[in-house]
PDB file of C-alpha atoms and ligand atoms in Angstrom:
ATOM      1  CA  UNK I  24      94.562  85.452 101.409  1.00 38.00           C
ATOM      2  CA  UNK I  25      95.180  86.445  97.948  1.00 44.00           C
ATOM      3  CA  UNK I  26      91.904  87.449  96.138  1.00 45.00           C
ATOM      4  CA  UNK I  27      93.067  89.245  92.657  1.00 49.00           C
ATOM      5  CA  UNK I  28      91.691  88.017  90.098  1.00 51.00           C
ATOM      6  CA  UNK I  29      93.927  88.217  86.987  1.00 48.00           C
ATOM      7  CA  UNK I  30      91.537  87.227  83.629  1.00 53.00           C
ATOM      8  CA  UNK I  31      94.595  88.234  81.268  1.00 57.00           C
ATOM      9  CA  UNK I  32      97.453  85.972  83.218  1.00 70.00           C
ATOM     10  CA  UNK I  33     100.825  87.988  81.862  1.00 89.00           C
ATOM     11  CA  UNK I  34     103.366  84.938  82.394  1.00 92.00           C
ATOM     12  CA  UNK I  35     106.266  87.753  82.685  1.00 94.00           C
ATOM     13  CA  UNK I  36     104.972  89.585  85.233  1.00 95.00           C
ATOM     14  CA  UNK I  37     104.264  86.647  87.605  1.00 96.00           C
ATOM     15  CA  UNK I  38     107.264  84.841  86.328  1.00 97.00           C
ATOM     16  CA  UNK I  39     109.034  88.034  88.084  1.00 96.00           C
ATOM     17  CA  UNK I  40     106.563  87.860  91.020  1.00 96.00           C
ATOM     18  CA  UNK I  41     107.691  83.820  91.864  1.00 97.00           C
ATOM     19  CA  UNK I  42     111.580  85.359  91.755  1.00 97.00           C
ATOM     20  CA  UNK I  43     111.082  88.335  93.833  1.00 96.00           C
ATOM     21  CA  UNK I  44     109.308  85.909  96.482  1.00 96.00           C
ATOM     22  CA  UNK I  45     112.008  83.029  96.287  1.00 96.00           C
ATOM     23  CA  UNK I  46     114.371  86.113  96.863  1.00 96.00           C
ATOM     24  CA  UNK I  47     113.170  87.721  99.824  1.00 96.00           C
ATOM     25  CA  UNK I  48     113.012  84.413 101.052  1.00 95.00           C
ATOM     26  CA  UNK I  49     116.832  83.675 100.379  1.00 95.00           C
ATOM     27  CA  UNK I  50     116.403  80.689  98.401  1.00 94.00           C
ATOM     28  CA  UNK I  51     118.443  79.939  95.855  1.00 90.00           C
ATOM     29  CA  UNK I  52     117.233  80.599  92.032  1.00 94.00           C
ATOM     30  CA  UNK I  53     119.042  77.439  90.449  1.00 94.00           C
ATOM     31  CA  UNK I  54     118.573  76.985  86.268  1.00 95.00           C
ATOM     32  CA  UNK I  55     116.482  74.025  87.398  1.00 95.00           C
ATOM     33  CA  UNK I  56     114.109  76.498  89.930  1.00 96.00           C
ATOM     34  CA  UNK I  57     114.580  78.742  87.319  1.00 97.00           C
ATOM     35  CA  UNK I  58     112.903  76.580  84.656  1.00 97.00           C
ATOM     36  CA  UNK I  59     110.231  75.384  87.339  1.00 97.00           C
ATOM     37  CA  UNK I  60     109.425  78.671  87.737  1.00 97.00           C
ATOM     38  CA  UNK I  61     108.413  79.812  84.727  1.00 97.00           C
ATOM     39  CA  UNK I  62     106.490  76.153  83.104  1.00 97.00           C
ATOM     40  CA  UNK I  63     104.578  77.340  86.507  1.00 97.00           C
ATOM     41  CA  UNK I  64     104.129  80.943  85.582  1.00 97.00           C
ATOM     42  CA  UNK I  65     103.031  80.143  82.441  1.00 95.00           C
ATOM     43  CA  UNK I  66     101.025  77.185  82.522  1.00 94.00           C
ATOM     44  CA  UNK I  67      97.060  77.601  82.114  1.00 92.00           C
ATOM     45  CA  UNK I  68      96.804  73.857  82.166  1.00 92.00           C
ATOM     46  CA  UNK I  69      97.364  72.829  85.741  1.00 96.00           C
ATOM     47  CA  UNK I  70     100.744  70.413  85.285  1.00 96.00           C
ATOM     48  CA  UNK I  71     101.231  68.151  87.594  1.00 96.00           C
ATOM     49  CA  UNK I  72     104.791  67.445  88.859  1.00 96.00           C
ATOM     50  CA  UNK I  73     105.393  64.519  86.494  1.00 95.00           C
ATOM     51  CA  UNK I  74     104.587  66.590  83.757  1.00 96.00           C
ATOM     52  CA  UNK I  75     106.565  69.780  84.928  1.00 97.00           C
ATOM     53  CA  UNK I  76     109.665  67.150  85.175  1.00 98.00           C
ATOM     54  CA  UNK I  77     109.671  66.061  81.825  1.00 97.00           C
ATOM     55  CA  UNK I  78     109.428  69.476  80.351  1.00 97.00           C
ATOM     56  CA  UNK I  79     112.712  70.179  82.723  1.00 97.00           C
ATOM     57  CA  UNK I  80     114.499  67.650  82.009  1.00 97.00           C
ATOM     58  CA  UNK I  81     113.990  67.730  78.502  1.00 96.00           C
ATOM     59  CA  UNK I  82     116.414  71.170  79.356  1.00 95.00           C
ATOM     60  CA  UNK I  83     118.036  70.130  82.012  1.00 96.00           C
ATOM     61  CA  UNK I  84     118.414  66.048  82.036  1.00 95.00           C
ATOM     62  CA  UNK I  85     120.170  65.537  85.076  1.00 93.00           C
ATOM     63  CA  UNK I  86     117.429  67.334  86.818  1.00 94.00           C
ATOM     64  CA  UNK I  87     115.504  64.888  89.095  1.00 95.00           C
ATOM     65  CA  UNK I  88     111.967  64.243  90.167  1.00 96.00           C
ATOM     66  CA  UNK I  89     112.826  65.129  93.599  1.00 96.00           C
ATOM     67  CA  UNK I  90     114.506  68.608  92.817  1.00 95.00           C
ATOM     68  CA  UNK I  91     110.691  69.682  91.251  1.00 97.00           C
ATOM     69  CA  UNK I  92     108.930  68.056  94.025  1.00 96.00           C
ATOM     70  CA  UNK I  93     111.284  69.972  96.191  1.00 96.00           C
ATOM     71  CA  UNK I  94     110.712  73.224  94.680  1.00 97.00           C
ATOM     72  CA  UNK I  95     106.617  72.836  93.952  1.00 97.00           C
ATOM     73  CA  UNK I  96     106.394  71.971  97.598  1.00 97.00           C
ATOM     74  CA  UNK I  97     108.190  75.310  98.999  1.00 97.00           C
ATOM     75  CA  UNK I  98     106.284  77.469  96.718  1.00 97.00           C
ATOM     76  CA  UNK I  99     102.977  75.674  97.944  1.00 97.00           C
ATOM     77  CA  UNK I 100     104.314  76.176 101.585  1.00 96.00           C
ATOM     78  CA  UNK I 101     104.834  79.835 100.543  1.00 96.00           C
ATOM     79  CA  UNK I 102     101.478  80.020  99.124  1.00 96.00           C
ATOM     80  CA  UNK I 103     102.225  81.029  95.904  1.00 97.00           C
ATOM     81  CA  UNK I 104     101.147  77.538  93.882  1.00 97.00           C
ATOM     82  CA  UNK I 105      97.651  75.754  94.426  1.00 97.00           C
ATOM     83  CA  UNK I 106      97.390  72.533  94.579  1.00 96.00           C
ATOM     84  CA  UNK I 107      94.604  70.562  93.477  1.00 95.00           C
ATOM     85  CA  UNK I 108      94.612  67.174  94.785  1.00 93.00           C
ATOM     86  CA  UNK I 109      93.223  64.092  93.517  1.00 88.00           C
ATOM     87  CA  UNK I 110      92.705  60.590  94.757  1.00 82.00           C
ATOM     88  CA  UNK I 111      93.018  58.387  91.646  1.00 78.00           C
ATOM     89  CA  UNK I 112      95.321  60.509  89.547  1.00 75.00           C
ATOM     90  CA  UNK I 113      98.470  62.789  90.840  1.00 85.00           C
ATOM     91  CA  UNK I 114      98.138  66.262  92.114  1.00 95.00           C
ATOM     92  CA  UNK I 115      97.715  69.232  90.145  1.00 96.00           C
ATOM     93  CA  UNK I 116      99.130  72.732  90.253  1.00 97.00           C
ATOM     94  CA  UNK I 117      98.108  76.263  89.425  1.00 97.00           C
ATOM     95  CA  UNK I 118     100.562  78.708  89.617  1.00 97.00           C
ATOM     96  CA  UNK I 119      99.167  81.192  87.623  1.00 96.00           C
ATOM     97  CA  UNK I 120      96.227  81.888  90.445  1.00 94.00           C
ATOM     98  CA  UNK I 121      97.927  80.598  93.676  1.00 95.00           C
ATOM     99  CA  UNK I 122      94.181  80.937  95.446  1.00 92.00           C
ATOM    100  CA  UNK I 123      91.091  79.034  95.244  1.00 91.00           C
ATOM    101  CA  UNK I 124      89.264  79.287  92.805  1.00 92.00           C
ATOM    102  CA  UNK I 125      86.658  77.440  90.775  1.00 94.00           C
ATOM    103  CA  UNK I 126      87.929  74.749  88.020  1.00 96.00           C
ATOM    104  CA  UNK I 127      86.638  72.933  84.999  1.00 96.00           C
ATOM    105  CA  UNK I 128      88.272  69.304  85.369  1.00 95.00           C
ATOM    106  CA  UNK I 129      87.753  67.108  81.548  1.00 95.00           C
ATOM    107  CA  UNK I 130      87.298  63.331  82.672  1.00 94.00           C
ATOM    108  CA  UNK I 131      88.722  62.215  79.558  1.00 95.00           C
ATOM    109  CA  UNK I 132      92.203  64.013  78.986  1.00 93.00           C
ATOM    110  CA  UNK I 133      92.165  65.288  82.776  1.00 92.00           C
ATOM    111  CA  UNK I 134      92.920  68.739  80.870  1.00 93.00           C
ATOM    112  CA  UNK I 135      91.898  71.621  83.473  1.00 96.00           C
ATOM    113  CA  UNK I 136      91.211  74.656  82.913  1.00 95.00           C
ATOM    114  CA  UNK I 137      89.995  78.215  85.156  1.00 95.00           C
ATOM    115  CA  UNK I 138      86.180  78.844  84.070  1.00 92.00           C
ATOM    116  CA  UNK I 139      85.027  82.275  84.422  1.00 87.00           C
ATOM    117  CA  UNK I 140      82.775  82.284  86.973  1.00 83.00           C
ATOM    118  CA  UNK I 141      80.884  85.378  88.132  1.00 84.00           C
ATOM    119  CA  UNK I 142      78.882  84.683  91.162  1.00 85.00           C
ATOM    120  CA  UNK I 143      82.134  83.050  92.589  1.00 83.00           C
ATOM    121  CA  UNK I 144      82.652  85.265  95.616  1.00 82.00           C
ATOM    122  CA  UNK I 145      78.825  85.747  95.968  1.00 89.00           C
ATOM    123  CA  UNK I 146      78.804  81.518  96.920  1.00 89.00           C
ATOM    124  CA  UNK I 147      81.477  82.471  98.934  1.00 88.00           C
ATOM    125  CA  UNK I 148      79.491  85.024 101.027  1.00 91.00           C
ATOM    126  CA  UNK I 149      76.557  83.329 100.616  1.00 93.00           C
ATOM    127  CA  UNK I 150      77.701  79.517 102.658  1.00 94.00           C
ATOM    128  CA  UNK I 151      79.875  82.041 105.426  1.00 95.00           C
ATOM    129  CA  UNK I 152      76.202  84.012 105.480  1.00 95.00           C
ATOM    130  CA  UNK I 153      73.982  80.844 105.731  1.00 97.00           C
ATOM    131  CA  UNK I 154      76.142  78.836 107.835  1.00 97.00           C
ATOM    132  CA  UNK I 155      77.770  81.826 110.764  1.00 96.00           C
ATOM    133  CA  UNK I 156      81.603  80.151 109.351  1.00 96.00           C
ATOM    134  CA  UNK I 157      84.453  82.421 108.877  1.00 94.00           C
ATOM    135  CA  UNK I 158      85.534  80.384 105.593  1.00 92.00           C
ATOM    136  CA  UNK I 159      89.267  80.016 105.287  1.00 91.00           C
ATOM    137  CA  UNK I 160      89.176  78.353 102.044  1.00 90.00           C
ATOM    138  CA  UNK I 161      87.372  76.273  99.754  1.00 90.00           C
ATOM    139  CA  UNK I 162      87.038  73.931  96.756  1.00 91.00           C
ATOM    140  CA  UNK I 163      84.690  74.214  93.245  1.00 91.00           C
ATOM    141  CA  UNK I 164      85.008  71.415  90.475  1.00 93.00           C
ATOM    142  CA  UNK I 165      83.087  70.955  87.787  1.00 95.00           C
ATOM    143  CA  UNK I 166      83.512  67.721  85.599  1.00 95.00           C
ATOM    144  CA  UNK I 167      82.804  67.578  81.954  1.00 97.00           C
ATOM    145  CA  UNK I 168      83.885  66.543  78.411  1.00 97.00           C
ATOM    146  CA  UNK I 169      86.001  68.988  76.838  1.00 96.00           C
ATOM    147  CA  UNK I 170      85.272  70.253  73.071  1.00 96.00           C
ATOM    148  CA  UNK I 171      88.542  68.603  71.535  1.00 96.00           C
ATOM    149  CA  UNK I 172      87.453  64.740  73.532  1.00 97.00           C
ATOM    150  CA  UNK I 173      83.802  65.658  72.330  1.00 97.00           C
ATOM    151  CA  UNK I 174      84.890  65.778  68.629  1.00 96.00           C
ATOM    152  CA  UNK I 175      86.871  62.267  68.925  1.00 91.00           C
ATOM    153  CA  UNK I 176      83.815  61.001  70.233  1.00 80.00           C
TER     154      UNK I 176
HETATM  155 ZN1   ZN F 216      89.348  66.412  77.134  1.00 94.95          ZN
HETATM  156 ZN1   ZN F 217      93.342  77.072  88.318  1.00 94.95          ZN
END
């Protein structure tokens, strides 16, 4: 399992990473993959796939919900997007940091953001320690209010 942590994301460089994977893969890099691609590369805000549609189509508008479903799903099955699902709301996706990770979920806009957290693999080792699991994966949220839906209040 991926573990790098990348603080300073550089969209580019895994905007390149996403292509070379598709490509050793042999799957075809369509303008419409293409554009998925990078709004996944460079998005710190966890876009679900209704919102990574409209920013396609509003490049591509013959582009359907189904072709980014399509696509989000294969890079999820390759491992390279996380998804963060929810029960009352749609799923969410990280693309940036494709592992899990802790995140910081605002119950008013649903904005979500990566929270620098330092002890982070420490709880990791700690619940395998405490508990004799070999943990595969795992899951952190943290709800709040975020600073911009604290002002409006
Ligand atoms: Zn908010
Ligand atoms: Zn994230």
């Amino acid at each position: 399992m991926l573990q790098r942590d990348s603080p300073m994301a550089d969209p580019q460089a895994r905007l390149d990473e996403l292509i070379t994977r598709l490509k050793e893969r042999g799957h075809r890099l369509t303008p419409q993959r293409m554009a998925v691609l990078k709004i996944l590369a460079a998005s710190e805000e966890h876009p679900s796939v209704e919102q990574i549609y409209e920013r396609v189509k509003a490049e591509f508008p013959m582009t359907s919900l189904a072709t980014i479903y399509k696509t989000v799903t294969l890079l999820k099955e390759m491992g390279e997007v996380l998804e963060l699902g929810f029960s009352d709301d749609s799923n969410r996706y990280d693309g940036i940091r494709p592992y899990p990770h802790p995140h910081l979920i605002c119950i008013k806009c649903k904005k979500i953001v990566d929270p620098k957290v330092a002890i982070w693999s420490e709880l990791r080792q700690e619940v395998a320690r405490s508990t004799s699991y070999q943990i595969v994966s795992h899951r952190l949220d943290f709800f709040g209010i975020c600073p911009q839906c604290q002002e409006k209040e």
